[in-house]
Amino acid sequence: MPSVQSLQPGDISTSQNSPHVLLPFLQSQPQNTLTRLYQRPSSCLSIFRLLGPLERQLIMNLLWLESAIPTNTMAAWVVPEGKKLYNDALTVMTGLHIIQNPTVKLALNSTFRSSLRQAITGGGNTGSFGVPADKDDKRQPNAIELLDAYALERWETILHYMVSSGQGQLPTKPSSGVLYLLQRSELMKANHGATLQITSSGFQFLLHSPHDQLWDLLLQYLHMAEERQMDLVEVLSFLFMLSTMELGREYSTDSLSQTQKVLLEDLRDYGLIWQKKSSSKRFSPTRLATTLTSLSPSLPTSNSRTGSGTNAVGVAASSAQQGFIVLETNYRVYAYTDNPLQTAVLNLFITMKYRFPNLVVGMLTRESVRKALANGISAEQIISYLSTHAHPQMRKNNPLLPVTVQDQIRLWELERNRLKSAEGYLYKDFASQADYMYVLEYAKQLDVVLWENGAKRCFFGSLEGHANVRGFIERRTGGG
């Protein structure tokens, strides 16, 4: 049996500092909900994948024990410098109700233990991992390349609409359900009833990997599941089931609950599910679905091929990982890409000059940056995007981006922030300098002074602090 000592703190600190975004949501659910979820082997296996390496090791140490182990015995395996990481791991597992009452003895939740054992060893006929559809001799299963192309087309339709809507372009509209979710998650908003436009949160969303982007939207979907009177356990178990399915294989819809069939229709809009038609009795998960709980890329890499050559999916994913942007000190931007989505993102904050088959040339100008700032995109987000997607040749530079360009982008942002408005009260007409200083010092102690002018004996205080300052003045003047 491996011990906790075999893991060095540095090996697991990254995972501990960056838990999967779904784990806090699961920890907020009542124990009854999690117990129902743990009845499905695919759900237990998926959650096991989402945990950090230390949590996974502790689970494997406890999985095959028939009785609880004293907490002191487990703690004896932990090196002193790993004590905090060990305690944090127990906290995560306790929050998920994988273990209960770890103060005296450690044992896995019996339902979780039984289901995870079944997931690892096989057996059972619960259909937790999906029910493969019967073989149809009249048609061939969908090729993986077709599923990849379909997933990318659906996913990039969403992203392209986000960056192009409200910019004078006519992008393809996603379904009404997708648009509602984009608004609910505040990635897009309608200004005064106008066309939807990307927000600052939406631009930050574009900086994430497809895996993180997908889970951001799915979390919003989970939050509104109860509003739609959907069983949360059924929704979660279906997502976990998809993540354990085999890419390129067809599965039957007959074993799905009514809630899961509704979810199946919704997930088609995001490119997670392929169906020949909505009434079909079989479906195929795409790579977006099968990688939900794994470290594999959510979109195909540049090695993916189609009959006509390199898949456009692979080109987009490859260029995003390697970087495609060159920024010069004269504010000129060269983007080595033919991907419409990447071009549309750049168009949010640069002025386009030329477009070639595999190259876009533009300029960072005061007008283009201020336009982006007006749409809620910050200077730091622009700099972050340029840094994230910098060309490999740019990465030889130190610093990565020209300092003069970074400073100028920040200065253009400061131009918009020279004036700030705040509600409050102006205090003036003090009888003497001593009275003014006495009240001013009191207001400063409360940290409510927004502006002061000693020559004119006046200062401006925040709205929240007015009651205290007014009461102080009245007490000093005897309630006059």
Short mmCIF file of C-alpha atoms in Angstrom, two decimals:
data_model
loop_
_atom_site.label_atom_id
_atom_site.label_comp_id
_atom_site.label_asym_id
_atom_site.label_seq_id
_atom_site.Cartn_x
_atom_site.Cartn_y
_atom_site.Cartn_z
CA MET A 1 0.00 0.00 0.00
CA PRO A 2 1.57 3.37 -0.99
CA SER A 3 1.98 5.93 1.77
CA VAL A 4 1.32 9.64 1.79
CA GLN A 5 5.06 10.14 2.33
CA SER A 6 5.72 9.15 -1.27
CA LEU A 7 4.12 12.39 -2.45
CA GLN A 8 6.16 15.54 -2.00
CA PRO A 9 4.33 18.77 -1.20
CA GLY A 10 5.51 20.37 -4.40
CA ASP A 11 3.96 17.58 -6.44
CA ILE A 12 0.44 18.33 -5.30
CA SER A 13 0.43 22.01 -4.47
CA THR A 14 -0.70 23.01 -7.94
CA SER A 15 -3.71 20.74 -7.85
CA GLN A 16 -4.60 21.81 -4.33
CA ASN A 17 -4.42 25.49 -5.26
CA SER A 18 -6.56 24.97 -8.36
CA PRO A 19 -9.46 22.63 -7.59
CA HIS A 20 -11.86 21.85 -10.40
CA VAL A 21 -14.63 24.43 -10.70
CA LEU A 22 -17.31 21.76 -10.20
CA LEU A 23 -16.07 20.65 -6.76
CA PRO A 24 -17.28 23.74 -4.80
CA PHE A 25 -20.70 23.32 -6.44
CA LEU A 26 -20.86 19.67 -5.37
CA GLN A 27 -19.74 20.58 -1.85
CA SER A 28 -22.68 23.00 -1.59
CA GLN A 29 -25.20 20.21 -2.22
CA PRO A 30 -26.99 18.40 0.63
CA GLN A 31 -25.77 14.96 1.66
CA ASN A 32 -28.91 13.27 0.32
CA THR A 33 -28.24 14.63 -3.18
CA LEU A 34 -24.64 13.40 -3.16
CA THR A 35 -25.65 9.97 -1.81
CA ARG A 36 -28.10 9.56 -4.70
CA LEU A 37 -25.38 10.65 -7.11
CA TYR A 38 -22.93 8.13 -5.65
CA GLN A 39 -25.28 5.28 -6.48
CA ARG A 40 -24.03 5.54 -10.08
CA PRO A 41 -20.55 4.07 -10.74
CA SER A 42 -19.86 6.49 -13.62
CA SER A 43 -20.50 9.46 -11.30
CA CYS A 44 -18.08 8.16 -8.67
CA LEU A 45 -15.40 7.50 -11.29
CA SER A 46 -15.84 10.98 -12.78
CA ILE A 47 -15.63 12.73 -9.39
CA PHE A 48 -12.56 10.63 -8.57
CA ARG A 49 -10.95 12.00 -11.77
CA LEU A 50 -11.75 15.60 -10.77
CA LEU A 51 -10.03 15.31 -7.38
CA GLY A 52 -6.40 16.19 -6.76
CA PRO A 53 -3.66 13.51 -6.64
CA LEU A 54 -3.54 13.41 -2.84
CA GLU A 55 -7.30 12.93 -2.51
CA ARG A 56 -7.16 10.17 -5.12
CA GLN A 57 -4.33 8.42 -3.27
CA LEU A 58 -6.23 8.55 0.03
CA ILE A 59 -9.32 7.10 -1.64
CA MET A 60 -7.32 4.25 -3.16
CA ASN A 61 -5.76 3.53 0.24
CA LEU A 62 -9.22 3.26 1.81
CA LEU A 63 -11.17 1.75 -1.09
CA TRP A 64 -10.47 -1.92 -0.40
CA LEU A 65 -10.62 -1.75 3.41
CA GLU A 66 -13.69 -3.39 4.90
CA SER A 67 -13.43 -1.48 8.17
CA ALA A 68 -12.47 2.04 9.22
CA ILE A 69 -8.85 2.91 9.91
CA PRO A 70 -7.88 5.04 12.96
CA THR A 71 -7.13 8.64 12.02
CA ASN A 72 -3.82 8.47 13.94
CA THR A 73 -2.66 5.56 11.82
CA MET A 74 -3.24 7.48 8.58
CA ALA A 75 -1.69 10.65 10.04
CA ALA A 76 1.47 8.70 10.90
CA TRP A 77 2.13 8.26 7.17
CA VAL A 78 2.26 12.03 6.59
CA VAL A 79 5.56 13.91 6.65
CA PRO A 80 5.48 17.12 8.73
CA GLU A 81 5.71 19.48 5.73
CA GLY A 82 2.75 17.71 4.11
CA LYS A 83 0.45 18.03 7.12
CA LYS A 84 -1.46 21.06 5.79
CA LEU A 85 -1.97 19.47 2.39
CA TYR A 86 -3.20 16.29 4.07
CA ASN A 87 -5.69 18.21 6.22
CA ASP A 88 -6.88 20.19 3.19
CA ALA A 89 -7.45 16.93 1.31
CA LEU A 90 -9.54 15.57 4.20
CA THR A 91 -11.56 18.80 4.19
CA VAL A 92 -12.33 18.45 0.49
CA MET A 93 -13.36 14.80 0.86
CA THR A 94 -15.48 15.58 3.93
CA GLY A 95 -17.23 18.40 2.05
CA LEU A 96 -18.11 15.93 -0.69
CA HIS A 97 -19.28 13.38 1.91
CA ILE A 98 -16.80 10.87 0.52
CA ILE A 99 -15.59 10.40 4.08
CA GLN A 100 -17.51 11.17 7.25
CA ASN A 101 -16.36 12.28 10.70
CA PRO A 102 -12.59 12.01 10.06
CA THR A 103 -11.69 13.08 13.63
CA VAL A 104 -11.65 9.52 15.01
CA LYS A 105 -11.65 7.02 12.15
CA LEU A 106 -11.38 7.21 8.38
CA ALA A 107 -13.69 5.25 6.10
CA LEU A 108 -15.23 5.90 2.69
CA ASN A 109 -18.91 6.55 2.28
CA SER A 110 -20.29 3.02 1.78
CA THR A 111 -22.31 4.01 -1.31
CA PHE A 112 -19.33 5.77 -2.89
CA ARG A 113 -17.02 2.85 -2.07
CA SER A 114 -19.35 0.25 -3.57
CA SER A 115 -19.93 2.22 -6.78
CA LEU A 116 -16.26 3.09 -7.31
CA ARG A 117 -15.30 -0.55 -6.80
CA GLN A 118 -17.82 -1.53 -9.45
CA ALA A 119 -16.52 1.17 -11.83
CA ILE A 120 -12.95 -0.14 -11.47
CA THR A 121 -13.62 -3.88 -11.53
CA GLY A 122 -16.60 -3.89 -13.91
CA GLY A 123 -19.79 -5.90 -13.58
CA GLY A 124 -23.37 -4.96 -12.97
CA ASN A 125 -26.06 -3.97 -15.46
CA THR A 126 -27.06 -0.51 -14.25
CA GLY A 127 -26.30 1.18 -17.58
CA SER A 128 -24.40 3.84 -15.65
CA PHE A 129 -21.83 4.13 -18.43
CA GLY A 130 -24.46 4.30 -21.18
CA VAL A 131 -26.20 1.59 -23.16
CA PRO A 132 -24.58 1.05 -26.59
CA ALA A 133 -27.05 1.13 -29.46
CA ASP A 134 -27.67 -2.04 -31.44
CA LYS A 135 -25.48 -2.37 -34.49
CA ASP A 136 -27.14 -1.08 -37.68
CA ASP A 137 -25.85 -2.87 -40.77
CA LYS A 138 -27.43 -0.25 -43.04
CA ARG A 139 -25.22 2.58 -41.81
CA GLN A 140 -21.72 3.02 -40.50
CA PRO A 141 -21.02 4.67 -37.12
CA ASN A 142 -19.99 8.32 -37.34
CA ALA A 143 -16.32 8.87 -37.98
CA ILE A 144 -14.43 10.65 -35.21
CA GLU A 145 -13.39 13.36 -37.70
CA LEU A 146 -17.08 14.09 -38.41
CA LEU A 147 -17.86 14.36 -34.69
CA ASP A 148 -14.86 16.66 -34.17
CA ALA A 149 -15.90 18.94 -37.04
CA TYR A 150 -19.48 19.06 -35.71
CA ALA A 151 -18.33 19.89 -32.16
CA LEU A 152 -16.07 22.68 -33.37
CA GLU A 153 -18.74 24.15 -35.64
CA ARG A 154 -21.26 24.32 -32.77
CA TRP A 155 -18.75 25.62 -30.22
CA GLU A 156 -17.22 28.25 -32.49
CA THR A 157 -20.70 29.43 -33.49
CA ILE A 158 -21.22 30.38 -29.84
CA LEU A 159 -17.82 32.05 -29.44
CA HIS A 160 -18.03 33.82 -32.81
CA TYR A 161 -21.43 35.23 -31.91
CA MET A 162 -20.04 36.51 -28.62
CA VAL A 163 -17.22 38.48 -30.26
CA SER A 164 -19.11 39.62 -33.39
CA SER A 165 -22.58 40.53 -32.12
CA GLY A 166 -23.04 44.28 -31.85
CA GLN A 167 -19.89 44.94 -33.88
CA GLY A 168 -21.63 45.67 -37.16
CA GLN A 169 -21.44 42.04 -38.29
CA LEU A 170 -24.13 39.41 -38.80
CA PRO A 171 -22.85 36.23 -37.13
CA THR A 172 -24.85 33.01 -37.03
CA LYS A 173 -27.14 33.03 -34.00
CA PRO A 174 -26.98 30.14 -31.52
CA SER A 175 -30.21 28.70 -30.15
CA SER A 176 -32.40 30.72 -27.80
CA GLY A 177 -31.35 28.47 -24.89
CA VAL A 178 -27.68 29.26 -25.50
CA LEU A 179 -28.40 33.00 -25.74
CA TYR A 180 -30.32 32.90 -22.46
CA LEU A 181 -27.42 31.14 -20.76
CA LEU A 182 -24.90 33.68 -22.11
CA GLN A 183 -26.99 36.50 -20.66
CA ARG A 184 -27.60 34.73 -17.37
CA SER A 185 -23.88 34.10 -16.92
CA GLU A 186 -23.27 37.82 -17.75
CA LEU A 187 -20.95 36.94 -20.62
CA MET A 188 -23.15 39.08 -22.85
CA LYS A 189 -25.66 41.82 -22.17
CA ALA A 190 -28.14 43.95 -24.10
CA ASN A 191 -27.60 47.69 -23.70
CA HIS A 192 -30.95 49.53 -23.68
CA GLY A 193 -32.65 46.69 -25.50
CA ALA A 194 -30.11 46.67 -28.31
CA THR A 195 -28.25 43.70 -29.75
CA LEU A 196 -26.35 41.54 -27.27
CA GLN A 197 -22.72 42.57 -26.77
CA ILE A 198 -19.79 40.88 -25.08
CA THR A 199 -18.99 42.00 -21.52
CA SER A 200 -15.71 42.21 -19.61
CA SER A 201 -16.49 38.79 -18.11
CA GLY A 202 -17.18 37.50 -21.61
CA PHE A 203 -13.78 38.63 -22.87
CA GLN A 204 -12.12 37.00 -19.86
CA PHE A 205 -14.10 33.88 -20.77
CA LEU A 206 -12.41 33.86 -24.20
CA LEU A 207 -8.99 33.66 -22.53
CA HIS A 208 -9.86 30.30 -20.96
CA SER A 209 -9.33 26.88 -22.49
CA PRO A 210 -12.35 25.20 -24.17
CA HIS A 211 -12.56 22.81 -21.19
CA ASP A 212 -12.85 25.69 -18.70
CA GLN A 213 -15.23 27.61 -20.98
CA LEU A 214 -17.52 24.60 -21.23
CA TRP A 215 -17.63 24.04 -17.48
CA ASP A 216 -18.34 27.76 -16.89
CA LEU A 217 -21.48 27.41 -18.99
CA LEU A 218 -22.42 24.02 -17.56
CA LEU A 219 -22.21 25.41 -14.03
CA GLN A 220 -24.71 28.10 -14.97
CA TYR A 221 -26.90 25.37 -16.47
CA LEU A 222 -26.71 23.42 -13.21
CA HIS A 223 -27.70 26.50 -11.20
CA MET A 224 -30.85 26.99 -13.26
CA ALA A 225 -31.74 23.27 -13.40
CA GLU A 226 -33.99 23.54 -10.35
CA GLU A 227 -35.75 26.59 -11.83
CA ARG A 228 -36.71 24.38 -14.74
CA GLN A 229 -37.85 21.68 -12.28
CA MET A 230 -35.12 19.32 -13.45
CA ASP A 231 -33.71 16.70 -11.11
CA LEU A 232 -30.16 17.87 -10.35
CA VAL A 233 -28.94 14.32 -9.72
CA GLU A 234 -30.22 13.22 -13.13
CA VAL A 235 -28.48 16.18 -14.81
CA LEU A 236 -25.15 15.59 -13.05
CA SER A 237 -25.23 11.83 -13.59
CA PHE A 238 -25.88 12.32 -17.30
CA LEU A 239 -22.90 14.70 -17.64
CA PHE A 240 -20.70 12.23 -15.78
CA MET A 241 -22.00 9.38 -17.93
CA LEU A 242 -21.08 11.31 -21.09
CA SER A 243 -17.56 11.86 -19.77
CA THR A 244 -17.01 8.09 -19.49
CA MET A 245 -18.39 7.17 -22.91
CA GLU A 246 -16.31 6.06 -25.88
CA LEU A 247 -15.72 8.62 -28.63
CA GLY A 248 -17.10 7.43 -31.98
CA ARG A 249 -19.59 4.97 -30.50
CA GLU A 250 -23.38 5.25 -30.68
CA TYR A 251 -25.56 4.93 -27.58
CA SER A 252 -29.27 4.30 -27.09
CA THR A 253 -31.67 6.89 -25.67
CA ASP A 254 -34.13 4.25 -24.40
CA SER A 255 -32.47 4.00 -20.97
CA LEU A 256 -32.51 7.76 -20.39
CA SER A 257 -34.95 9.42 -17.99
CA GLN A 258 -37.24 12.21 -19.18
CA THR A 259 -34.97 14.81 -17.57
CA GLN A 260 -31.94 13.39 -19.36
CA LYS A 261 -33.75 13.43 -22.70
CA VAL A 262 -34.42 17.16 -22.22
CA LEU A 263 -30.76 17.63 -21.32
CA LEU A 264 -29.79 15.68 -24.44
CA GLU A 265 -31.61 18.22 -26.62
CA ASP A 266 -29.94 21.15 -24.85
CA LEU A 267 -26.44 19.68 -25.12
CA ARG A 268 -26.81 19.32 -28.90
CA ASP A 269 -26.74 23.13 -29.10
CA TYR A 270 -23.32 23.20 -27.44
CA GLY A 271 -21.79 20.49 -29.61
CA LEU A 272 -21.55 17.82 -26.91
CA ILE A 273 -24.03 15.49 -28.58
CA TRP A 274 -24.54 14.46 -32.21
CA GLN A 275 -27.83 13.08 -33.44
CA LYS A 276 -28.92 12.54 -37.02
CA LYS A 277 -32.28 14.10 -36.11
CA SER A 278 -33.95 15.13 -32.86
CA SER A 279 -36.29 12.12 -32.85
CA SER A 280 -33.45 9.60 -33.31
CA LYS A 281 -33.21 6.78 -30.78
CA ARG A 282 -29.40 6.86 -30.79
CA PHE A 283 -26.76 9.52 -30.18
CA SER A 284 -22.99 9.92 -30.23
CA PRO A 285 -20.99 11.98 -27.69
CA THR A 286 -18.38 14.31 -29.19
CA ARG A 287 -14.92 15.00 -27.85
CA LEU A 288 -16.31 17.95 -25.86
CA ALA A 289 -18.41 15.45 -23.87
CA THR A 290 -15.95 12.58 -23.47
CA THR A 291 -13.25 14.90 -22.06
CA LEU A 292 -15.43 16.62 -19.44
CA THR A 293 -13.58 14.97 -16.54
CA SER A 294 -10.24 14.19 -18.19
CA LEU A 295 -7.05 16.09 -18.99
CA SER A 296 -7.31 15.36 -22.72
CA PRO A 297 -7.94 18.36 -25.05
CA SER A 298 -11.63 19.22 -25.43
CA LEU A 299 -11.08 20.02 -29.11
CA PRO A 300 -8.95 17.95 -31.49
CA THR A 301 -5.27 18.73 -31.92
CA SER A 302 -3.41 19.47 -35.13
CA ASN A 303 -2.89 15.72 -35.61
CA SER A 304 -6.59 15.30 -36.39
CA ARG A 305 -7.14 14.82 -40.10
CA THR A 306 -10.02 14.75 -42.50
CA GLY A 307 -10.22 13.39 -45.99
CA SER A 308 -9.58 16.85 -47.44
CA GLY A 309 -6.57 17.64 -45.32
CA THR A 310 -5.89 19.09 -41.92
CA ASN A 311 -9.06 19.66 -39.94
CA ALA A 312 -9.87 23.31 -39.30
CA VAL A 313 -10.45 22.32 -35.69
CA GLY A 314 -6.88 21.20 -35.35
CA VAL A 315 -5.47 24.32 -36.96
CA ALA A 316 -7.39 26.55 -34.55
CA ALA A 317 -6.44 24.54 -31.49
CA SER A 318 -2.81 24.22 -32.54
CA SER A 319 -2.34 27.90 -33.32
CA ALA A 320 -3.99 28.87 -30.04
CA GLN A 321 -1.59 26.66 -28.08
CA GLN A 322 1.56 27.69 -29.96
CA GLY A 323 0.66 31.38 -30.28
CA PHE A 324 0.08 33.35 -33.45
CA ILE A 325 0.43 37.06 -32.57
CA VAL A 326 3.46 39.29 -33.19
CA LEU A 327 3.34 42.77 -31.63
CA GLU A 328 5.88 45.41 -32.63
CA THR A 329 6.96 48.56 -30.81
CA ASN A 330 5.17 50.67 -33.45
CA TYR A 331 1.82 49.15 -32.28
CA ARG A 332 1.50 47.06 -35.42
CA VAL A 333 -0.02 43.60 -34.89
CA TYR A 334 0.64 40.59 -37.12
CA ALA A 335 -1.63 37.58 -36.54
CA TYR A 336 -0.65 34.39 -38.38
CA THR A 337 -4.09 32.81 -38.56
CA ASP A 338 -6.93 32.16 -40.95
CA ASN A 339 -9.37 31.29 -38.18
CA PRO A 340 -12.44 33.58 -38.30
CA LEU A 341 -12.95 33.40 -34.53
CA GLN A 342 -9.42 34.53 -33.70
CA THR A 343 -9.73 37.32 -36.27
CA ALA A 344 -13.03 38.43 -34.73
CA VAL A 345 -11.49 38.55 -31.23
CA LEU A 346 -8.62 40.74 -32.48
CA ASN A 347 -11.14 43.01 -34.19
CA LEU A 348 -12.48 43.90 -30.75
CA PHE A 349 -9.40 45.96 -29.89
CA ILE A 350 -7.31 46.54 -33.05
CA THR A 351 -7.92 48.40 -36.31
CA MET A 352 -7.68 45.99 -39.22
CA LYS A 353 -5.36 47.04 -42.06
CA TYR A 354 -4.84 44.00 -44.29
CA ARG A 355 -6.13 40.44 -44.53
CA PHE A 356 -4.30 37.67 -46.36
CA PRO A 357 -5.09 33.92 -46.57
CA ASN A 358 -3.07 33.14 -43.42
CA LEU A 359 -2.16 36.57 -42.05
CA VAL A 360 -4.04 39.48 -40.52
CA VAL A 361 -2.33 42.86 -40.05
CA GLY A 362 -3.70 45.58 -37.80
CA MET A 363 -2.83 48.44 -35.49
CA LEU A 364 -3.39 49.13 -31.82
CA THR A 365 -4.76 52.66 -31.89
CA ARG A 366 -6.24 54.98 -29.32
CA GLU A 367 -9.64 54.71 -30.98
CA SER A 368 -9.63 50.89 -31.22
CA VAL A 369 -8.54 50.44 -27.60
CA ARG A 370 -11.04 53.01 -26.31
CA LYS A 371 -13.77 51.20 -28.26
CA ALA A 372 -12.82 47.98 -26.47
CA LEU A 373 -12.74 49.78 -23.12
CA ALA A 374 -16.21 51.18 -23.79
CA ASN A 375 -17.45 47.60 -24.27
CA GLY A 376 -16.16 46.63 -20.82
CA ILE A 377 -12.84 45.09 -21.87
CA SER A 378 -10.00 46.23 -19.58
CA ALA A 379 -6.44 47.13 -20.52
CA GLU A 380 -5.09 44.18 -18.51
CA GLN A 381 -7.36 41.80 -20.43
CA ILE A 382 -6.04 43.09 -23.76
CA ILE A 383 -2.45 42.70 -22.56
CA SER A 384 -3.24 39.24 -21.18
CA TYR A 385 -4.74 38.11 -24.50
CA LEU A 386 -1.72 39.36 -26.47
CA SER A 387 0.62 37.60 -24.02
CA THR A 388 -1.33 34.33 -23.97
CA HIS A 389 -1.37 34.06 -27.76
CA ALA A 390 2.09 35.48 -28.47
CA HIS A 391 3.97 33.83 -31.34
CA PRO A 392 6.84 31.47 -30.34
CA GLN A 393 9.27 33.99 -31.84
CA MET A 394 7.90 36.64 -29.45
CA ARG A 395 8.54 34.36 -26.47
CA LYS A 396 12.26 34.79 -26.96
CA ASN A 397 11.86 38.44 -25.89
CA ASN A 398 12.22 39.64 -22.32
CA PRO A 399 9.80 41.19 -21.54
CA LEU A 400 7.40 39.29 -23.76
CA LEU A 401 5.49 42.37 -25.00
CA PRO A 402 7.09 45.80 -25.64
CA VAL A 403 6.87 47.80 -22.42
CA THR A 404 6.02 51.00 -24.28
CA VAL A 405 2.97 49.38 -25.85
CA GLN A 406 1.79 47.91 -22.52
CA ASP A 407 2.15 51.30 -20.82
CA GLN A 408 0.30 53.10 -23.61
CA ILE A 409 -2.64 50.68 -23.44
CA ARG A 410 -2.88 51.34 -19.69
CA LEU A 411 -2.63 55.12 -20.26
CA TRP A 412 -5.50 54.99 -22.75
CA GLU A 413 -7.53 53.27 -20.06
CA LEU A 414 -6.58 55.92 -17.49
CA GLU A 415 -7.88 58.62 -19.85
CA ARG A 416 -11.36 57.19 -19.33
CA ASN A 417 -10.91 56.98 -15.56
CA ARG A 418 -9.78 60.53 -14.82
CA LEU A 419 -13.17 61.40 -13.34
CA LYS A 420 -15.01 59.27 -10.83
CA SER A 421 -18.51 59.93 -9.55
CA ALA A 422 -19.63 59.17 -6.02
CA GLU A 423 -22.70 60.01 -3.95
CA GLY A 424 -22.15 61.82 -0.67
CA TYR A 425 -22.34 65.09 1.23
CA LEU A 426 -20.30 68.30 1.12
CA TYR A 427 -19.40 69.66 4.57
CA LYS A 428 -18.61 73.41 4.61
CA ASP A 429 -19.18 76.72 6.46
CA PHE A 430 -17.22 75.71 9.56
CA ALA A 431 -16.99 78.45 12.18
CA SER A 432 -13.23 78.10 12.64
CA GLN A 433 -10.22 76.22 11.35
CA ALA A 434 -10.14 74.23 14.59
CA ASP A 435 -13.74 73.04 14.09
CA TYR A 436 -12.98 72.05 10.50
CA MET A 437 -9.86 70.07 11.45
CA TYR A 438 -11.64 68.38 14.37
CA VAL A 439 -14.52 67.10 12.20
CA LEU A 440 -12.18 66.26 9.32
CA GLU A 441 -9.98 64.07 11.55
CA TYR A 442 -13.04 62.24 12.83
CA ALA A 443 -14.25 61.60 9.26
CA LYS A 444 -10.78 60.35 8.28
CA GLN A 445 -10.82 57.89 11.16
CA LEU A 446 -14.05 56.50 9.71
CA ASP A 447 -12.40 56.40 6.26
CA VAL A 448 -15.29 58.28 4.63
CA VAL A 449 -13.43 61.33 3.24
CA LEU A 450 -13.43 61.35 -0.57
CA TRP A 451 -12.12 64.91 -1.14
CA GLU A 452 -10.93 67.83 0.99
CA ASN A 453 -9.92 71.46 0.54
CA GLY A 454 -8.21 72.97 3.58
CA ALA A 455 -8.08 76.50 2.14
CA LYS A 456 -11.86 76.64 1.79
CA ARG A 457 -12.56 74.61 4.94
CA CYS A 458 -14.69 72.00 3.23
CA PHE A 459 -14.59 68.29 2.49
CA PHE A 460 -16.74 65.70 0.72
CA GLY A 461 -17.78 62.55 2.59
CA SER A 462 -19.31 59.31 1.37
CA LEU A 463 -23.02 58.58 1.65
CA GLU A 464 -22.44 55.68 4.04
CA GLY A 465 -20.56 57.82 6.56
CA HIS A 466 -22.97 60.77 6.63
CA ALA A 467 -25.03 59.61 9.61
CA ASN A 468 -21.94 59.25 11.83
CA VAL A 469 -20.37 62.55 10.73
CA ARG A 470 -23.64 64.42 11.12
CA GLY A 471 -24.17 62.97 14.60
CA PHE A 472 -20.62 63.96 15.59
CA ILE A 473 -21.18 67.56 14.41
CA GLU A 474 -24.51 67.78 16.26
CA ARG A 475 -22.98 66.49 19.48
CA ARG A 476 -20.12 68.99 19.19
CA THR A 477 -22.47 71.93 18.57
CA GLY A 478 -24.92 70.82 21.22
CA GLY A 479 -27.57 69.57 18.76
CA GLY A 480 -27.84 72.89 17.00
#
